[in-house]
């Protein structure tokens, strides 16, 4: 079957960065850092990115590039055994993650409209954070925006993703970076800057717990789109002669920089103005309108920035849905439209209880799942902290131990020999064991 390739050499990097950079960087990383005490969490995160994220990124690119298939097909093509169950696990992870990701995507839509209509212009700092809390409790409103976001994602995936994503990555991503830098610069002028830097960068090792280690590792998988086949899928549209390691480093570096920049933008504001810290899940949404109120031309920049956040979220959501539908298109020969609509609607339905988990259905609000978590947090916990890392362990083992060495060498022919050998060493001996250890430590087994 004929399969398209990326149009430009940058095509893969742009698309994979579009998948990686999203709400994970802008919304989740700052809020996880905040809830886990800041600096030590960030340090753990950076270690996870280097020791587990980078090698697995490389492994996924390799699996996609060497087979030109969807994740399940790719494992089948590389090894005629049961290994394609990794692809199934990935589809399930994508299904679950997208369901609540779309709810948060809906939050960004709502904030876009709010800033567009100037809703925050006359509000006090407390008013702005209070507004988030009441929105969080408003299940109907969340459901409305979740549906909207999911509709957009479905429409893009039906249309076919490649051309659009490649092009928009070229245009929107640079604007996002420039605006982010401008806002960081502005944030740095606020009185809380010094305190926020201490919080972010002066490691306080007493804050490290088994739970924060798992959180940091899970977050690195989530933010880099690893462990579920998104990067395999995008890598499958690569040309044979592209290098693997260089591309992996570029994407990982870019994604991590955006996450750190998001913290640099949010935390000084958090330490400068009054915000209800109980709702740490909303710190992106409560701090941004405050920056826009105070920065020059904020009225104009506000909606533009939220538009870019929506864009970043949509390109990630598209990669999640693409993994789920690609299997049904490639292997089951479903038409793209049928697969996307059918699975998109199913995912939307699973998102409903997440949208209503803080208010809307009272009985649901009262139920607590794993460790005091509501429905939304439970899905996030299972998918991010467990399913993605478990997927990552198998991808590492598969690439390090199972796959044919000739095929692998061939794929890495354009890469630096020693870097390649070092990465394989990590994939064989370090990465899977470390991820497993962290998971077991988190359960209290060891
Ligand atoms: N990496 C995306 C983000 O940071 C989310 C994502 C996770 C996308 C897993 C694809 C796969 O927002």
CSV table of C-alpha atoms and ligand atoms in Angstrom, one decimal:
chain,number,residue,atom,x,y,z
A,1,UNK,CA,0.0,0.0,0.0
A,2,UNK,CA,1.3,3.5,-0.8
A,3,UNK,CA,2.1,5.6,2.2
A,4,UNK,CA,2.9,9.3,2.2
A,5,UNK,CA,6.1,10.6,3.6
A,6,UNK,CA,6.7,13.9,5.3
A,7,UNK,CA,7.1,16.7,2.8
A,8,UNK,CA,10.3,18.3,4.2
A,9,UNK,CA,13.2,17.1,6.1
A,10,UNK,CA,11.9,19.0,9.1
A,11,UNK,CA,8.5,17.3,8.6
A,12,UNK,CA,9.0,14.6,11.2
A,13,UNK,CA,10.6,16.9,13.8
A,14,UNK,CA,7.8,19.4,13.4
A,15,UNK,CA,5.0,16.8,13.7
A,16,UNK,CA,6.6,15.0,16.6
A,17,UNK,CA,7.2,18.3,18.4
A,18,UNK,CA,3.5,19.1,17.7
A,19,UNK,CA,2.6,15.9,19.4
A,20,UNK,CA,5.0,16.4,22.3
A,21,UNK,CA,4.4,20.0,23.1
A,22,UNK,CA,1.0,20.4,24.5
A,23,UNK,CA,-1.0,20.6,27.7
A,24,UNK,CA,1.6,18.3,29.2
A,25,UNK,CA,4.1,21.1,29.0
A,26,UNK,CA,2.0,24.2,29.6
A,27,UNK,CA,-0.7,22.9,32.0
A,28,UNK,CA,0.5,19.6,33.6
A,29,UNK,CA,4.2,20.1,34.2
A,30,UNK,CA,3.8,23.4,36.1
A,31,UNK,CA,0.9,22.0,38.2
A,32,UNK,CA,2.7,18.7,38.9
A,33,UNK,CA,5.8,20.7,39.9
A,34,UNK,CA,3.8,22.9,42.1
A,35,UNK,CA,2.0,20.0,43.9
A,36,UNK,CA,5.3,18.1,44.3
A,37,UNK,CA,7.2,20.9,45.9
A,38,UNK,CA,9.0,22.4,43.0
A,39,UNK,CA,12.8,22.1,42.5
A,40,UNK,CA,13.4,18.4,43.5
A,41,UNK,CA,10.6,17.3,41.3
A,42,UNK,CA,12.0,19.3,38.4
A,43,UNK,CA,15.4,17.7,38.9
A,44,UNK,CA,13.9,14.2,39.0
A,45,UNK,CA,12.0,15.1,35.8
A,46,UNK,CA,15.2,16.1,34.0
A,47,UNK,CA,16.9,12.9,35.0
A,48,UNK,CA,13.9,10.9,33.8
A,49,UNK,CA,14.0,12.7,30.5
A,50,UNK,CA,17.7,11.9,30.0
A,51,UNK,CA,17.8,8.4,31.2
A,52,UNK,CA,14.4,7.0,30.1
A,53,UNK,CA,12.8,9.6,27.8
A,54,UNK,CA,15.6,10.0,25.3
A,55,UNK,CA,16.4,6.4,24.7
A,56,UNK,CA,12.7,5.4,24.4
A,57,UNK,CA,12.1,8.3,22.0
A,58,UNK,CA,14.9,7.0,19.9
A,59,UNK,CA,13.5,3.4,20.1
A,60,UNK,CA,10.0,4.6,19.0
A,61,UNK,CA,11.4,6.6,16.1
A,62,UNK,CA,13.4,3.5,15.0
A,63,UNK,CA,10.4,1.2,15.2
A,64,UNK,CA,8.2,3.5,13.1
A,65,UNK,CA,10.9,4.4,10.6
A,66,UNK,CA,12.1,0.9,9.9
A,67,UNK,CA,8.6,-0.5,9.2
A,68,UNK,CA,6.4,2.4,7.9
A,69,UNK,CA,3.5,0.8,9.7
A,70,UNK,CA,1.1,1.7,12.5
A,71,UNK,CA,2.3,0.6,16.0
A,72,UNK,CA,0.6,-2.9,16.0
A,73,UNK,CA,1.7,-3.5,12.4
A,74,UNK,CA,5.2,-2.3,13.1
A,75,UNK,CA,5.7,-4.8,15.9
A,76,UNK,CA,4.3,-7.6,13.8
A,77,UNK,CA,6.6,-6.6,10.9
A,78,UNK,CA,9.7,-6.6,13.1
A,79,UNK,CA,9.0,-9.8,15.1
A,80,UNK,CA,6.5,-12.5,14.3
A,81,UNK,CA,5.4,-13.1,17.9
A,82,UNK,CA,3.1,-11.7,20.5
A,83,UNK,CA,5.1,-8.4,20.8
A,84,UNK,CA,2.3,-6.5,19.1
A,85,UNK,CA,0.4,-6.5,22.3
A,86,UNK,CA,2.5,-3.4,23.1
A,87,UNK,CA,0.6,-1.8,20.2
A,88,UNK,CA,-2.7,-2.7,21.8
A,89,UNK,CA,-1.6,-1.3,25.1
A,90,UNK,CA,-0.7,1.9,23.3
A,91,UNK,CA,-4.1,2.1,21.7
A,92,UNK,CA,-5.8,1.7,25.0
A,93,UNK,CA,-3.5,4.4,26.6
A,94,UNK,CA,-4.3,6.8,23.7
A,95,UNK,CA,-8.0,6.1,24.1
A,96,UNK,CA,-7.9,6.8,27.9
A,97,UNK,CA,-5.6,9.8,27.7
A,98,UNK,CA,-7.5,11.6,25.0
A,99,UNK,CA,-10.7,11.3,26.9
A,100,UNK,CA,-9.6,13.6,29.7
A,101,UNK,CA,-7.0,15.5,27.6
A,102,UNK,CA,-10.0,16.8,25.6
A,103,UNK,CA,-11.6,18.0,28.8
A,104,UNK,CA,-8.6,20.2,29.6
A,105,UNK,CA,-8.5,21.1,25.9
A,106,UNK,CA,-12.0,22.4,26.5
A,107,UNK,CA,-10.7,24.6,29.4
A,108,UNK,CA,-8.3,26.3,27.0
A,109,UNK,CA,-11.2,26.9,24.6
A,110,UNK,CA,-13.2,28.5,27.4
A,111,UNK,CA,-10.4,30.7,28.4
A,112,UNK,CA,-9.8,31.8,24.8
A,113,UNK,CA,-13.4,33.0,24.7
A,114,UNK,CA,-13.2,34.6,28.1
A,115,UNK,CA,-10.1,36.6,27.2
A,116,UNK,CA,-11.5,37.4,23.8
A,117,UNK,CA,-14.6,39.0,25.3
A,118,UNK,CA,-12.5,40.8,28.0
A,119,UNK,CA,-14.2,38.9,30.8
A,120,UNK,CA,-11.3,39.3,33.2
A,121,UNK,CA,-10.7,43.0,32.6
A,122,UNK,CA,-12.6,44.1,35.6
A,123,UNK,CA,-11.8,41.2,37.9
A,124,UNK,CA,-9.5,41.2,40.9
A,125,UNK,CA,-6.8,38.6,41.4
A,126,UNK,CA,-9.1,36.7,43.7
A,127,UNK,CA,-11.9,37.0,41.3
A,128,UNK,CA,-9.9,35.4,38.6
A,129,UNK,CA,-8.9,32.4,40.7
A,130,UNK,CA,-12.4,32.2,42.0
A,131,UNK,CA,-13.7,32.1,38.4
A,132,UNK,CA,-11.6,29.0,37.7
A,133,UNK,CA,-12.9,27.2,40.8
A,134,UNK,CA,-16.5,27.8,39.8
A,135,UNK,CA,-15.8,26.8,36.3
A,136,UNK,CA,-14.2,23.6,37.6
A,137,UNK,CA,-17.4,22.8,39.5
A,138,UNK,CA,-19.6,23.6,36.5
A,139,UNK,CA,-19.9,20.2,34.8
A,140,UNK,CA,-22.3,21.4,32.0
A,141,UNK,CA,-19.9,24.1,30.9
A,142,UNK,CA,-17.0,21.7,30.9
A,143,UNK,CA,-19.0,19.1,29.0
A,144,UNK,CA,-19.8,21.8,26.4
A,145,UNK,CA,-16.2,22.7,25.8
A,146,UNK,CA,-15.0,19.1,25.9
A,147,UNK,CA,-17.4,18.3,23.1
A,148,UNK,CA,-16.3,21.3,21.1
A,149,UNK,CA,-12.6,20.3,21.5
A,150,UNK,CA,-13.3,16.7,20.6
A,151,UNK,CA,-15.2,17.7,17.5
A,152,UNK,CA,-12.2,19.8,16.3
A,153,UNK,CA,-9.8,16.9,16.9
A,154,UNK,CA,-12.1,14.5,15.0
A,155,UNK,CA,-12.5,16.9,12.1
A,156,UNK,CA,-8.7,17.2,11.7
A,157,UNK,CA,-8.1,13.5,11.9
A,158,UNK,CA,-10.8,12.8,9.3
A,159,UNK,CA,-9.3,15.3,7.0
A,160,UNK,CA,-5.9,13.5,7.2
A,161,UNK,CA,-3.2,14.8,9.5
A,162,UNK,CA,0.1,15.0,7.7
A,163,UNK,CA,-0.1,18.1,5.5
A,164,UNK,CA,-1.9,20.2,8.0
A,165,UNK,CA,0.3,19.4,11.0
A,166,UNK,CA,3.5,19.9,9.1
A,167,UNK,CA,2.5,23.3,7.9
A,168,UNK,CA,1.0,24.6,11.0
A,169,UNK,CA,4.0,23.4,13.0
A,170,UNK,CA,6.1,25.7,10.8
A,171,UNK,CA,3.9,28.7,11.5
A,172,UNK,CA,2.4,28.4,15.0
A,173,UNK,CA,5.2,26.8,16.9
A,174,UNK,CA,7.7,29.7,16.4
A,175,UNK,CA,5.0,32.2,17.4
A,176,UNK,CA,4.2,30.2,20.5
A,177,UNK,CA,7.9,30.2,21.5
A,178,UNK,CA,8.2,34.0,20.9
A,179,UNK,CA,5.1,34.8,22.9
A,180,UNK,CA,6.2,32.5,25.7
A,181,UNK,CA,9.6,34.2,25.9
A,182,UNK,CA,7.9,37.6,26.0
A,183,UNK,CA,5.7,36.5,28.9
A,184,UNK,CA,8.5,35.0,30.8
A,185,UNK,CA,10.3,38.3,30.4
A,186,UNK,CA,7.3,40.1,31.8
A,187,UNK,CA,6.8,37.6,34.6
A,188,UNK,CA,10.4,38.1,35.7
A,189,UNK,CA,9.7,41.8,36.5
A,190,UNK,CA,7.1,40.9,39.2
A,191,UNK,CA,8.0,40.9,42.9
A,192,UNK,CA,7.7,37.2,43.4
A,193,UNK,CA,10.4,36.4,40.9
A,194,UNK,CA,13.2,35.7,43.4
A,195,UNK,CA,11.1,33.5,45.6
A,196,UNK,CA,9.8,31.5,42.6
A,197,UNK,CA,13.4,30.9,41.4
A,198,UNK,CA,14.3,29.4,44.8
A,199,UNK,CA,11.2,27.2,44.6
A,200,UNK,CA,12.0,26.0,41.1
A,201,UNK,CA,15.7,25.6,41.2
A,202,UNK,CA,17.1,25.2,44.7
A,203,UNK,CA,16.7,21.4,45.1
A,204,UNK,CA,15.1,20.5,48.4
A,205,UNK,CA,15.7,16.7,48.6
A,206,UNK,CA,13.5,16.3,51.6
A,207,UNK,CA,10.6,16.7,49.2
A,208,UNK,CA,11.4,13.6,47.3
A,209,UNK,CA,9.0,10.7,47.9
A,210,UNK,CA,8.3,7.5,46.1
A,211,UNK,CA,5.2,9.2,44.7
A,212,UNK,CA,7.0,12.2,43.4
A,213,UNK,CA,9.5,9.9,41.7
A,214,UNK,CA,6.7,8.1,39.9
A,215,UNK,CA,5.0,11.3,39.1
A,216,UNK,CA,8.1,12.8,37.6
A,217,UNK,CA,8.8,9.7,35.5
A,218,UNK,CA,5.1,9.4,34.3
A,219,UNK,CA,5.2,13.1,33.4
A,220,UNK,CA,8.2,12.6,31.2
A,221,UNK,CA,6.5,9.9,29.3
A,222,UNK,CA,3.3,12.0,29.0
A,223,UNK,CA,5.1,15.2,27.9
A,224,UNK,CA,7.3,13.4,25.3
A,225,UNK,CA,4.3,11.4,24.0
A,226,UNK,CA,6.1,8.2,24.7
A,227,UNK,CA,5.1,4.7,25.6
A,228,UNK,CA,1.9,4.5,23.5
A,229,UNK,CA,3.0,4.6,19.9
A,230,UNK,CA,2.5,8.3,18.9
A,231,UNK,CA,6.1,8.7,18.0
A,232,UNK,CA,6.1,5.3,16.3
A,233,UNK,CA,3.2,6.4,14.1
A,234,UNK,CA,4.8,9.7,13.2
A,235,UNK,CA,8.2,8.0,12.6
A,236,UNK,CA,6.5,5.7,10.2
A,237,UNK,CA,6.2,8.5,7.7
A,238,UNK,CA,9.9,9.2,7.8
A,239,UNK,CA,12.3,8.7,5.0
A,240,UNK,CA,14.8,5.9,5.3
A,241,UNK,CA,17.9,8.1,5.3
A,242,UNK,CA,17.0,10.3,8.2
A,243,UNK,CA,19.1,10.1,11.3
A,244,UNK,CA,17.3,8.9,14.5
A,245,UNK,CA,19.3,10.1,17.4
A,246,UNK,CA,19.7,13.7,16.3
A,247,UNK,CA,16.0,14.0,15.7
A,248,UNK,CA,15.3,12.4,19.1
A,249,UNK,CA,17.6,14.9,20.9
A,250,UNK,CA,16.1,17.9,19.1
A,251,UNK,CA,12.5,16.9,20.0
A,252,UNK,CA,13.4,16.1,23.6
A,253,UNK,CA,15.3,19.3,24.1
A,254,UNK,CA,12.6,21.4,22.6
A,255,UNK,CA,9.8,19.8,24.6
A,256,UNK,CA,11.7,20.1,27.8
A,257,UNK,CA,12.6,23.8,27.2
A,258,UNK,CA,8.9,24.6,26.6
A,259,UNK,CA,8.0,22.9,29.9
A,260,UNK,CA,10.6,24.9,31.8
A,261,UNK,CA,9.6,28.1,30.1
A,262,UNK,CA,6.0,27.5,31.1
A,263,UNK,CA,7.2,27.3,34.8
A,264,UNK,CA,9.2,30.5,34.4
A,265,UNK,CA,6.1,32.2,33.1
A,266,UNK,CA,3.7,30.9,35.7
A,267,UNK,CA,5.6,30.7,39.0
A,268,UNK,CA,6.7,34.3,39.5
A,269,UNK,CA,3.0,35.3,39.1
A,270,UNK,CA,2.0,32.6,41.5
A,271,UNK,CA,4.3,34.0,44.1
A,272,UNK,CA,3.5,37.6,43.4
A,273,UNK,CA,-0.3,37.7,43.6
A,274,UNK,CA,-3.0,36.1,45.6
A,275,UNK,CA,-4.1,32.8,44.2
A,276,UNK,CA,-6.1,29.9,45.8
A,277,UNK,CA,-3.3,27.3,45.9
A,278,UNK,CA,-5.8,24.6,46.7
A,279,UNK,CA,-6.7,24.5,43.0
A,280,UNK,CA,-3.2,23.7,41.8
A,281,UNK,CA,-4.7,21.9,38.8
A,282,UNK,CA,-5.6,25.3,37.4
A,283,UNK,CA,-2.5,27.4,37.9
A,284,UNK,CA,-2.0,27.8,34.2
A,285,UNK,CA,-5.5,29.2,33.9
A,286,UNK,CA,-5.4,31.5,36.9
A,287,UNK,CA,-2.0,33.0,36.3
A,288,UNK,CA,-2.4,33.8,32.6
A,289,UNK,CA,-5.2,36.3,32.8
A,290,UNK,CA,-3.3,38.0,35.6
A,291,UNK,CA,-0.3,38.4,33.3
A,292,UNK,CA,-2.5,39.7,30.5
A,293,UNK,CA,-4.1,42.3,32.8
A,294,UNK,CA,-0.7,43.6,33.8
A,295,UNK,CA,1.4,43.4,30.7
A,296,UNK,CA,1.3,46.0,27.9
A,297,UNK,CA,-1.1,45.0,25.1
A,298,UNK,CA,-2.3,42.2,27.3
A,299,UNK,CA,-5.9,42.5,25.9
A,300,UNK,CA,-4.7,41.6,22.5
A,301,UNK,CA,-2.0,39.1,23.5
A,302,UNK,CA,-4.4,37.2,25.8
A,303,UNK,CA,-6.6,35.7,23.2
A,304,UNK,CA,-3.7,35.1,20.8
A,305,UNK,CA,-1.8,33.2,23.4
A,306,UNK,CA,-4.8,31.0,24.3
A,307,UNK,CA,-5.3,30.4,20.6
A,308,UNK,CA,-1.7,29.1,20.5
A,309,UNK,CA,-2.3,26.9,23.6
A,310,UNK,CA,-5.4,25.5,21.8
A,311,UNK,CA,-3.3,24.8,18.8
A,312,UNK,CA,-0.6,23.1,20.9
A,313,UNK,CA,-3.3,21.0,22.6
A,314,UNK,CA,-5.0,20.1,19.3
A,315,UNK,CA,-1.8,18.8,17.6
A,316,UNK,CA,-1.2,16.6,20.6
A,317,UNK,CA,-4.8,15.4,20.7
A,318,UNK,CA,-4.6,14.6,17.0
A,319,UNK,CA,-1.6,12.4,17.6
A,320,UNK,CA,-3.4,10.5,20.3
A,321,UNK,CA,-6.5,9.9,18.1
A,322,UNK,CA,-4.3,9.1,15.1
A,323,UNK,CA,-2.7,6.2,17.0
A,324,UNK,CA,-6.1,4.8,17.9
A,325,UNK,CA,-7.6,5.0,14.4
A,326,UNK,CA,-4.4,4.1,12.4
A,327,UNK,CA,-4.7,0.5,13.5
A,328,UNK,CA,-8.3,0.2,12.3
A,329,UNK,CA,-7.5,1.9,9.0
A,330,UNK,CA,-4.3,0.0,8.2
A,331,UNK,CA,-5.0,-3.5,9.6
A,332,UNK,CA,-8.8,-3.7,9.6
A,333,UNK,CA,-9.2,-1.7,6.4
A,334,UNK,CA,-11.9,0.6,7.8
A,335,UNK,CA,-12.3,3.8,5.9
A,336,UNK,CA,-10.7,6.7,7.7
A,337,UNK,CA,-13.9,8.5,8.2
A,338,UNK,CA,-15.7,5.6,9.8
A,339,UNK,CA,-12.8,4.8,12.1
A,340,UNK,CA,-12.3,8.3,13.2
A,341,UNK,CA,-16.0,9.0,13.8
A,342,UNK,CA,-16.6,5.8,15.6
A,343,UNK,CA,-13.6,5.9,17.9
A,344,UNK,CA,-13.8,9.6,18.4
A,345,UNK,CA,-17.3,9.4,19.6
A,346,UNK,CA,-16.4,6.6,22.0
A,347,UNK,CA,-13.5,8.6,23.4
A,348,UNK,CA,-15.8,11.6,23.8
A,349,UNK,CA,-18.2,9.5,25.8
A,350,UNK,CA,-15.4,8.3,28.1
A,351,UNK,CA,-14.6,12.0,28.6
A,352,UNK,CA,-18.1,12.8,29.9
A,353,UNK,CA,-17.5,11.5,33.5
A,354,UNK,CA,-14.1,13.4,33.5
A,355,UNK,CA,-15.9,16.6,32.6
A,356,UNK,CA,-18.4,16.1,35.3
A,357,UNK,CA,-16.1,14.7,38.0
A,358,UNK,CA,-15.8,18.0,39.9
A,359,UNK,CA,-19.5,18.9,39.7
A,360,UNK,CA,-22.4,18.0,37.6
A,361,UNK,CA,-23.1,14.5,38.7
A,362,UNK,CA,-23.1,14.6,42.5
A,363,UNK,CA,-22.8,10.9,43.0
A,364,UNK,CA,-19.8,10.8,40.8
A,365,UNK,CA,-18.2,13.8,42.6
A,366,UNK,CA,-18.4,11.8,45.8
A,367,UNK,CA,-16.8,8.6,44.6
A,368,UNK,CA,-13.1,8.4,45.3
A,369,UNK,CA,-11.0,6.0,43.4
A,370,UNK,CA,-7.3,5.2,43.8
A,371,UNK,CA,-5.9,7.3,46.7
A,372,UNK,CA,-8.6,10.0,47.0
A,373,UNK,CA,-8.6,10.7,43.3
A,374,UNK,CA,-11.8,11.6,41.4
A,375,UNK,CA,-12.6,10.0,38.1
A,376,UNK,CA,-10.5,12.5,36.0
A,377,UNK,CA,-7.4,12.2,38.2
A,378,UNK,CA,-7.7,8.4,38.4
A,379,UNK,CA,-7.7,8.0,34.6
A,380,UNK,CA,-4.7,10.4,34.5
A,381,UNK,CA,-2.9,8.5,37.2
A,382,UNK,CA,-3.4,5.0,35.6
A,383,UNK,CA,-2.5,6.1,32.1
A,384,UNK,CA,0.4,8.5,32.8
A,385,UNK,CA,2.0,6.8,35.8
A,386,UNK,CA,1.4,3.1,34.8
A,387,UNK,CA,0.3,2.4,31.2
A,388,UNK,CA,2.9,4.7,29.5
A,389,UNK,CA,5.9,3.6,31.6
A,390,UNK,CA,4.9,-0.1,31.2
A,391,UNK,CA,4.6,0.5,27.4
A,392,UNK,CA,8.0,2.2,27.6
A,393,UNK,CA,9.6,-0.8,29.4
A,394,UNK,CA,8.5,-3.2,26.6
A,395,UNK,CA,9.5,-0.8,23.8
A,396,UNK,CA,13.0,-0.6,25.4
A,397,UNK,CA,13.3,-4.3,25.8
A,398,UNK,CA,12.0,-4.9,22.3
A,399,UNK,CA,14.6,-2.5,20.8
A,400,UNK,CA,17.5,-3.6,23.0
A,401,UNK,CA,17.0,-7.4,23.0
A,402,UNK,CA,14.5,-8.7,20.6
A,403,UNK,CA,14.6,-6.9,17.3
A,404,UNK,CA,17.0,-8.1,14.6
A,405,UNK,CA,20.4,-6.3,15.0
A,406,UNK,CA,20.8,-5.9,11.2
A,407,UNK,CA,17.6,-4.0,10.8
A,408,UNK,CA,18.4,-1.9,13.8
A,409,UNK,CA,22.0,-1.1,12.6
A,410,UNK,CA,20.5,-0.2,9.2
A,411,UNK,CA,18.1,2.3,10.7
A,412,UNK,CA,20.9,4.0,12.7
A,413,UNK,CA,23.3,4.0,9.8
A,414,UNK,CA,23.2,7.8,9.6
A,415,UNK,CA,23.9,8.3,13.3
A,416,UNK,CA,27.1,8.6,15.2
A,417,UNK,CA,28.3,5.1,16.0
A,418,UNK,CA,29.2,5.7,19.7
A,419,UNK,CA,26.1,7.6,20.4
A,420,UNK,CA,24.1,4.7,19.0
A,421,UNK,CA,26.0,2.1,21.0
A,422,UNK,CA,25.5,4.2,24.2
A,423,UNK,CA,21.8,4.4,23.5
A,424,UNK,CA,21.5,0.7,23.0
A,425,UNK,CA,23.4,0.1,26.2
A,426,UNK,CA,20.8,2.3,28.0
A,427,UNK,CA,17.9,0.5,26.3
A,428,UNK,CA,19.3,-2.9,27.3
A,429,UNK,CA,20.6,-2.5,30.8
A,430,UNK,CA,19.4,0.8,32.3
A,431,UNK,CA,16.1,2.1,31.1
A,432,UNK,CA,13.8,-0.8,31.5
A,433,UNK,CA,15.2,-1.8,34.9
A,434,UNK,CA,15.0,1.7,36.2
A,435,UNK,CA,11.4,2.3,35.1
A,436,UNK,CA,10.4,-1.0,36.6
A,437,UNK,CA,12.2,-0.2,39.9
A,438,UNK,CA,10.5,3.2,40.1
A,439,UNK,CA,7.1,1.5,39.5
A,440,UNK,CA,7.7,-1.1,42.1
A,441,UNK,CA,9.0,1.4,44.6
A,442,UNK,CA,5.9,3.4,44.1
A,443,UNK,CA,3.7,0.5,45.0
A,444,UNK,CA,5.8,-0.1,48.1
A,445,UNK,CA,6.9,-3.6,46.9
A,446,UNK,CA,10.5,-2.5,47.3
B,1,LIG,N1,2.7,15.0,24.9
B,1,LIG,C1,1.4,15.6,24.9
B,1,LIG,C2,1.4,16.8,25.8
B,1,LIG,O1,2.4,17.1,26.4
B,1,LIG,C3,0.3,14.6,25.3
B,1,LIG,C4,0.5,13.3,24.7
B,1,LIG,C5,0.7,12.1,25.5
B,1,LIG,C6,0.4,13.1,23.3
B,1,LIG,C7,0.9,10.9,24.9
B,1,LIG,C8,0.5,11.9,22.7
B,1,LIG,C9,0.8,10.8,23.5
B,1,LIG,O2,0.5,17.5,25.9
